Amino acid sequence: MSLRIVVLAKQVPDTRNVGKDAMTAEGTVNRAALPAIFNPEDLNALEQALRLKEQHPGTTVGILTMGPPRAGEIIRQGLYRGCDTGWLLTDRLFAGADTLATSYALATAIKKIGNVDIVIGGRQAIDGDTAQVGPQVAQKLGLNQVTYAEEILKVEDGKALIRRMIDGGVETVEAPLPVVITVNGTAAPCRPQNARLVMKYKYATCPMERTPDCPHAELYDERPYLTLNQWSVADVDGDPEQCGLAGSPTKVKAVKNIVFQAKESKTLTASDCDVEGMIKELLEEKIIG
């Protein structure tokens, strides 16, 4: 059976190895000082989608992302790895969205795409760490959902068999299609970009990414696949009151950096005496044992 798969992906600031310039004076993430990357767990989700494409002839995989025009890079990175298409939600009305407004925007776009069998994304994004968007999309669309997925084992007879991590172990669940799946960062890593596909799609852009003096303007008439889908709030029949800041009830009062400092420290050698003493102290304090 062929499938229609939509991968939810986000362009995020790389907060994994932050330096002193990573935060603003107000305590918020300094996005201008950090490189923008493909959210790591969304790459794990993309790999699961591409594996299904290999297993089911005729399957299509598309990347759906929301952000400013530069977020079109996420779609290109998906195309370089084997995706067939992509959609960029970009509109000033989408700006400032919390998880509720983000999931609303994504859900309206998925409705516009139509006839989607599997929606798949990472468990959470590294800039928010809420793990809420995937489940909220499922709820807004009225779809089944499976979270903390490690591997999609198979899809047949209108059902997906999925291995997922839970507290204390692993379980295998079966969910009828259509389904929303969120994938852990411990799942299989995404394949590298394919050189042939990079050459094919390296000039692919959304209309808003282009400048008047674009050196490759003639290519977009000759090769329609180089024009990526770009949708506004109106394009997806969205309610402006449920998008961006207007649709975001989350209010952050303050953000503070907290640095834990040890009140006491000990320096131990590798001698048997020091090791035995440390173990004895840990046992007495009931830290271990």
Short mmCIF file of C-alpha atoms in Angstrom, two decimals:
data_model
loop_
_atom_site.label_atom_id
_atom_site.label_comp_id
_atom_site.label_asym_id
_atom_site.label_seq_id
_atom_site.Cartn_x
_atom_site.Cartn_y
_atom_site.Cartn_z
CA MET A 1 0.00 0.00 0.00
CA SER A 2 1.20 3.51 -0.80
CA LEU A 3 1.15 6.11 1.96
CA ARG A 4 0.97 9.87 2.21
CA ILE A 5 3.29 10.99 5.00
CA VAL A 6 3.80 14.47 6.43
CA VAL A 7 6.86 15.13 8.58
CA LEU A 8 6.57 17.97 11.10
CA ALA A 9 9.94 19.72 11.33
CA LYS A 10 11.23 22.89 12.94
CA GLN A 11 14.21 25.15 12.43
CA VAL A 12 15.65 25.84 15.88
CA PRO A 13 18.63 27.69 17.37
CA ASP A 14 21.41 25.24 18.23
CA THR A 15 21.37 25.34 22.03
CA ARG A 16 23.38 22.14 22.50
CA ASN A 17 26.79 23.81 22.91
CA VAL A 18 25.97 27.31 24.06
CA GLY A 19 28.54 29.97 24.89
CA LYS A 20 28.37 33.27 26.73
CA ASP A 21 26.54 34.95 23.85
CA ALA A 22 23.72 32.40 23.80
CA MET A 23 21.46 34.44 26.10
CA THR A 24 20.32 38.04 25.88
CA ALA A 25 20.51 40.51 28.76
CA GLU A 26 16.82 39.80 29.40
CA GLY A 27 17.54 36.09 29.86
CA THR A 28 15.99 34.88 26.60
CA VAL A 29 17.62 32.79 23.89
CA ASN A 30 19.73 34.97 21.60
CA ARG A 31 18.57 33.47 18.32
CA ALA A 32 20.69 35.88 16.28
CA ALA A 33 23.88 34.59 17.89
CA LEU A 34 23.12 30.88 17.47
CA PRO A 35 23.20 28.88 14.23
CA ALA A 36 19.80 27.67 12.99
CA ILE A 37 19.58 23.90 12.58
CA PHE A 38 17.09 21.13 11.77
CA ASN A 39 15.59 20.12 15.12
CA PRO A 40 17.47 16.91 16.03
CA GLU A 41 14.52 14.68 16.94
CA ASP A 42 12.66 15.76 13.80
CA LEU A 43 15.55 14.20 11.86
CA ASN A 44 14.92 10.91 13.66
CA ALA A 45 11.27 11.19 12.61
CA LEU A 46 12.27 11.94 9.02
CA GLU A 47 14.34 8.76 8.87
CA GLN A 48 11.32 6.66 9.91
CA ALA A 49 9.26 8.31 7.17
CA LEU A 50 11.90 7.69 4.52
CA ARG A 51 12.15 4.02 5.54
CA LEU A 52 8.41 3.65 5.01
CA LYS A 53 8.81 5.25 1.59
CA GLU A 54 11.37 2.58 0.68
CA GLN A 55 9.10 -0.20 1.94
CA HIS A 56 5.91 1.01 0.24
CA PRO A 57 6.20 1.91 -3.47
CA GLY A 58 4.27 5.01 -4.41
CA THR A 59 4.58 6.55 -0.94
CA THR A 60 5.21 10.30 -0.77
CA VAL A 61 6.93 12.17 2.06
CA GLY A 62 6.56 15.90 2.58
CA ILE A 63 8.09 18.29 5.12
CA LEU A 64 5.76 20.74 6.89
CA THR A 65 7.40 23.59 8.79
CA MET A 66 6.46 27.00 10.16
CA GLY A 67 8.73 30.00 10.42
CA PRO A 68 10.23 32.97 8.60
CA PRO A 69 11.25 32.57 4.94
CA ARG A 70 14.73 31.29 5.91
CA ALA A 71 13.01 28.20 7.39
CA GLY A 72 12.74 27.02 3.79
CA GLU A 73 16.19 25.54 4.44
CA ILE A 74 14.48 22.81 6.46
CA ILE A 75 12.47 21.77 3.41
CA ARG A 76 15.61 21.70 1.27
CA GLN A 77 17.38 19.50 3.79
CA GLY A 78 14.44 17.12 3.62
CA LEU A 79 14.54 17.10 -0.18
CA TYR A 80 18.28 16.39 -0.08
CA ARG A 81 17.54 13.25 1.94
CA GLY A 82 14.67 11.90 -0.16
CA CYS A 83 11.50 13.89 0.54
CA ASP A 84 9.18 14.61 -2.36
CA THR A 85 7.84 18.03 -1.42
CA GLY A 86 7.42 20.51 1.40
CA TRP A 87 5.22 23.30 2.74
CA LEU A 88 6.38 26.43 4.57
CA LEU A 89 3.87 28.25 6.76
CA THR A 90 5.14 31.81 6.84
CA ASP A 91 3.15 34.87 7.79
CA ARG A 92 3.60 37.64 10.36
CA LEU A 93 0.35 36.41 11.89
CA PHE A 94 2.09 33.12 12.79
CA ALA A 95 4.86 34.92 14.74
CA GLY A 96 5.18 34.47 18.50
CA ALA A 97 3.16 31.25 18.59
CA ASP A 98 3.22 29.03 21.67
CA THR A 99 2.47 25.30 21.42
CA LEU A 100 -1.30 25.86 21.21
CA ALA A 101 -1.07 28.31 18.31
CA THR A 102 1.66 26.27 16.60
CA SER A 103 -0.37 23.06 16.71
CA TYR A 104 -3.42 24.96 15.40
CA ALA A 105 -1.45 26.27 12.42
CA LEU A 106 0.04 22.86 11.63
CA ALA A 107 -3.35 21.16 11.94
CA THR A 108 -4.98 23.60 9.51
CA ALA A 109 -2.16 23.00 7.02
CA ILE A 110 -2.54 19.22 7.31
CA LYS A 111 -6.25 19.58 6.62
CA LYS A 112 -5.41 21.58 3.49
CA ILE A 113 -2.90 18.93 2.35
CA GLY A 114 -5.60 16.31 2.81
CA ASN A 115 -5.71 12.50 2.77
CA VAL A 116 -2.67 12.15 5.04
CA ASP A 117 -2.04 8.65 6.39
CA ILE A 118 0.81 9.37 8.82
CA VAL A 119 1.89 12.59 10.51
CA ILE A 120 5.27 12.15 12.15
CA GLY A 121 7.57 14.46 14.07
CA GLY A 122 10.17 14.56 16.78
CA ARG A 123 9.18 14.12 20.41
CA GLN A 124 10.10 17.73 21.17
CA ALA A 125 12.14 20.69 19.94
CA ILE A 126 15.36 21.68 21.69
CA ASP A 127 14.34 25.34 21.99
CA GLY A 128 11.18 24.62 23.98
CA ASP A 129 11.37 21.02 25.25
CA THR A 130 7.60 20.86 25.81
CA ALA A 131 6.75 17.71 23.79
CA GLN A 132 3.25 19.17 23.37
CA VAL A 133 2.93 20.06 19.68
CA GLY A 134 2.61 16.53 18.28
CA PRO A 135 -0.12 15.41 20.70
CA GLN A 136 -1.96 18.72 20.28
CA VAL A 137 -1.96 18.31 16.49
CA ALA A 138 -3.42 14.82 16.92
CA GLN A 139 -6.14 16.17 19.22
CA LYS A 140 -7.06 19.02 16.86
CA LEU A 141 -7.30 16.62 13.91
CA GLY A 142 -9.11 13.94 15.90
CA LEU A 143 -6.44 11.36 15.03
CA ASN A 144 -4.93 8.44 16.91
CA GLN A 145 -1.49 9.15 18.36
CA VAL A 146 1.55 7.17 19.46
CA THR A 147 4.29 8.98 21.39
CA TYR A 148 7.90 8.10 22.32
CA ALA A 149 8.28 5.91 19.22
CA GLU A 150 11.58 4.16 18.57
CA GLU A 151 10.71 2.40 15.33
CA ILE A 152 7.78 1.93 12.98
CA LEU A 153 7.99 -1.82 12.52
CA LYS A 154 5.48 -2.15 9.69
CA VAL A 155 2.38 -0.64 8.13
CA GLU A 156 -0.17 -2.95 6.58
CA ASP A 157 -3.91 -3.49 6.40
CA GLY A 158 -4.51 0.12 7.46
CA LYS A 159 -2.58 -0.24 10.72
CA ALA A 160 0.87 0.77 11.97
CA LEU A 161 2.89 -1.43 14.30
CA ILE A 162 5.16 0.73 16.43
CA ARG A 163 7.81 0.03 19.07
CA ARG A 164 7.90 2.71 21.75
CA MET A 165 9.87 3.43 24.90
CA ILE A 166 8.01 3.67 28.21
CA ASP A 167 9.13 3.99 31.81
CA GLY A 168 10.82 0.75 32.72
CA GLY A 169 10.87 -0.87 29.30
CA VAL A 170 9.62 -1.13 25.75
CA GLU A 171 6.18 -1.89 24.35
CA THR A 172 4.83 -2.61 20.88
CA VAL A 173 1.51 -1.02 19.96
CA GLU A 174 -0.77 -1.12 16.95
CA ALA A 175 -2.61 1.98 15.78
CA PRO A 176 -5.09 2.36 12.90
CA LEU A 177 -4.33 4.93 10.22
CA PRO A 178 -4.42 7.89 10.01
CA VAL A 179 -2.11 8.37 12.99
CA VAL A 180 0.20 10.98 14.51
CA ILE A 181 3.55 9.61 15.73
CA THR A 182 6.25 11.38 17.75
CA VAL A 183 9.76 9.92 17.69
CA ASN A 184 12.52 9.87 20.32
CA GLY A 185 16.04 11.08 19.76
CA THR A 186 17.23 7.55 20.56
CA ALA A 187 15.61 6.22 17.39
CA ALA A 188 17.71 5.55 14.29
CA PRO A 189 19.63 8.65 13.13
CA CYS A 190 18.69 10.23 9.82
CA ARG A 191 20.57 9.28 6.67
CA PRO A 192 23.03 11.79 5.19
CA GLN A 193 22.14 14.10 2.34
CA ASN A 194 22.31 12.53 -1.11
CA ALA A 195 24.73 14.27 -3.48
CA ARG A 196 22.49 13.76 -6.52
CA LEU A 197 19.49 15.24 -4.70
CA VAL A 198 21.56 18.16 -3.42
CA MET A 199 22.46 19.03 -7.01
CA LYS A 200 18.82 18.71 -8.08
CA TYR A 201 17.31 20.86 -5.32
CA LYS A 202 20.09 23.25 -4.29
CA TYR A 203 18.26 26.20 -5.90
CA ALA A 204 14.84 25.24 -4.53
CA THR A 205 13.33 28.21 -2.67
CA CYS A 206 10.09 29.63 -1.41
CA PRO A 207 8.98 32.79 -3.25
CA MET A 208 9.68 34.98 -0.21
CA GLU A 209 13.29 33.77 -0.06
CA ARG A 210 14.09 35.22 -3.47
CA THR A 211 15.57 38.64 -4.13
CA PRO A 212 14.92 40.86 -7.17
CA ASP A 213 18.44 40.21 -8.45
CA CYS A 214 18.23 36.42 -7.98
CA PRO A 215 20.89 34.93 -10.32
CA HIS A 216 18.86 31.80 -11.07
CA ALA A 217 15.47 33.38 -11.82
CA GLU A 218 15.11 31.62 -15.16
CA LEU A 219 15.35 28.20 -13.50
CA TYR A 220 12.05 28.63 -11.67
CA ASP A 221 10.15 28.83 -14.94
CA GLU A 222 12.04 25.90 -16.44
CA ARG A 223 11.87 23.67 -13.34
CA PRO A 224 8.63 24.13 -11.36
CA TYR A 225 9.81 21.69 -8.67
CA LEU A 226 12.31 24.33 -7.52
CA THR A 227 9.46 26.51 -6.21
CA LEU A 228 8.57 25.33 -2.73
CA ASN A 229 5.05 25.60 -1.35
CA GLN A 230 4.53 28.72 0.74
CA TRP A 231 1.30 29.24 2.68
CA SER A 232 -0.04 32.13 4.73
CA VAL A 233 -2.80 32.10 7.36
CA ALA A 234 -5.32 32.88 4.61
CA ASP A 235 -3.99 30.09 2.40
CA VAL A 236 -4.81 27.47 5.04
CA ASP A 237 -8.14 29.09 5.96
CA GLY A 238 -6.79 29.80 9.43
CA ASP A 239 -8.38 32.00 12.08
CA PRO A 240 -5.96 34.88 12.81
CA GLU A 241 -7.23 34.97 16.40
CA GLN A 242 -5.90 31.43 16.94
CA CYS A 243 -2.49 32.07 15.33
CA GLY A 244 0.71 33.65 16.61
CA LEU A 245 0.61 35.86 19.69
CA ALA A 246 -3.14 36.34 19.38
CA GLY A 247 -3.73 32.61 19.81
CA SER A 248 -1.04 32.02 22.47
CA PRO A 249 -2.33 32.00 26.05
CA THR A 250 1.12 31.13 27.40
CA LYS A 251 2.65 34.16 29.12
CA VAL A 252 6.28 34.01 30.28
CA LYS A 253 6.71 36.42 33.19
CA ALA A 254 10.46 36.05 33.52
CA VAL A 255 13.37 33.88 32.42
CA LYS A 256 16.37 33.51 34.69
CA ASN A 257 19.70 31.73 34.42
CA ILE A 258 20.43 29.57 37.44
CA VAL A 259 23.96 28.33 38.03
CA PHE A 260 24.36 25.64 40.65
CA GLN A 261 27.52 25.98 42.69
CA ALA A 262 28.92 23.32 44.97
CA LYS A 263 29.12 24.38 48.59
CA GLU A 264 31.67 21.71 49.34
CA SER A 265 34.02 19.65 47.25
CA LYS A 266 36.52 16.89 47.82
CA THR A 267 39.45 15.75 45.77
CA LEU A 268 40.03 12.00 45.70
CA THR A 269 42.84 9.95 44.32
CA ALA A 270 42.52 6.57 42.64
CA SER A 271 43.84 4.78 45.73
CA ASP A 272 41.84 1.92 47.22
CA CYS A 273 41.60 3.83 50.50
CA ASP A 274 39.97 6.87 48.92
CA VAL A 275 37.58 4.78 46.82
CA GLU A 276 36.51 2.70 49.82
CA GLY A 277 36.01 5.83 51.88
CA MET A 278 33.83 7.40 49.20
CA ILE A 279 31.66 4.28 48.89
CA LYS A 280 31.25 4.10 52.67
CA GLU A 281 30.18 7.74 52.82
CA LEU A 282 27.68 7.30 49.97
CA LEU A 283 26.18 4.28 51.72
CA GLU A 284 25.90 6.12 55.04
CA GLU A 285 24.20 9.08 53.37
CA LYS A 286 21.88 6.60 51.57
CA ILE A 287 22.86 8.05 48.21
CA ILE A 288 23.52 4.52 46.95
CA GLY A 289 22.61 1.11 48.29
#
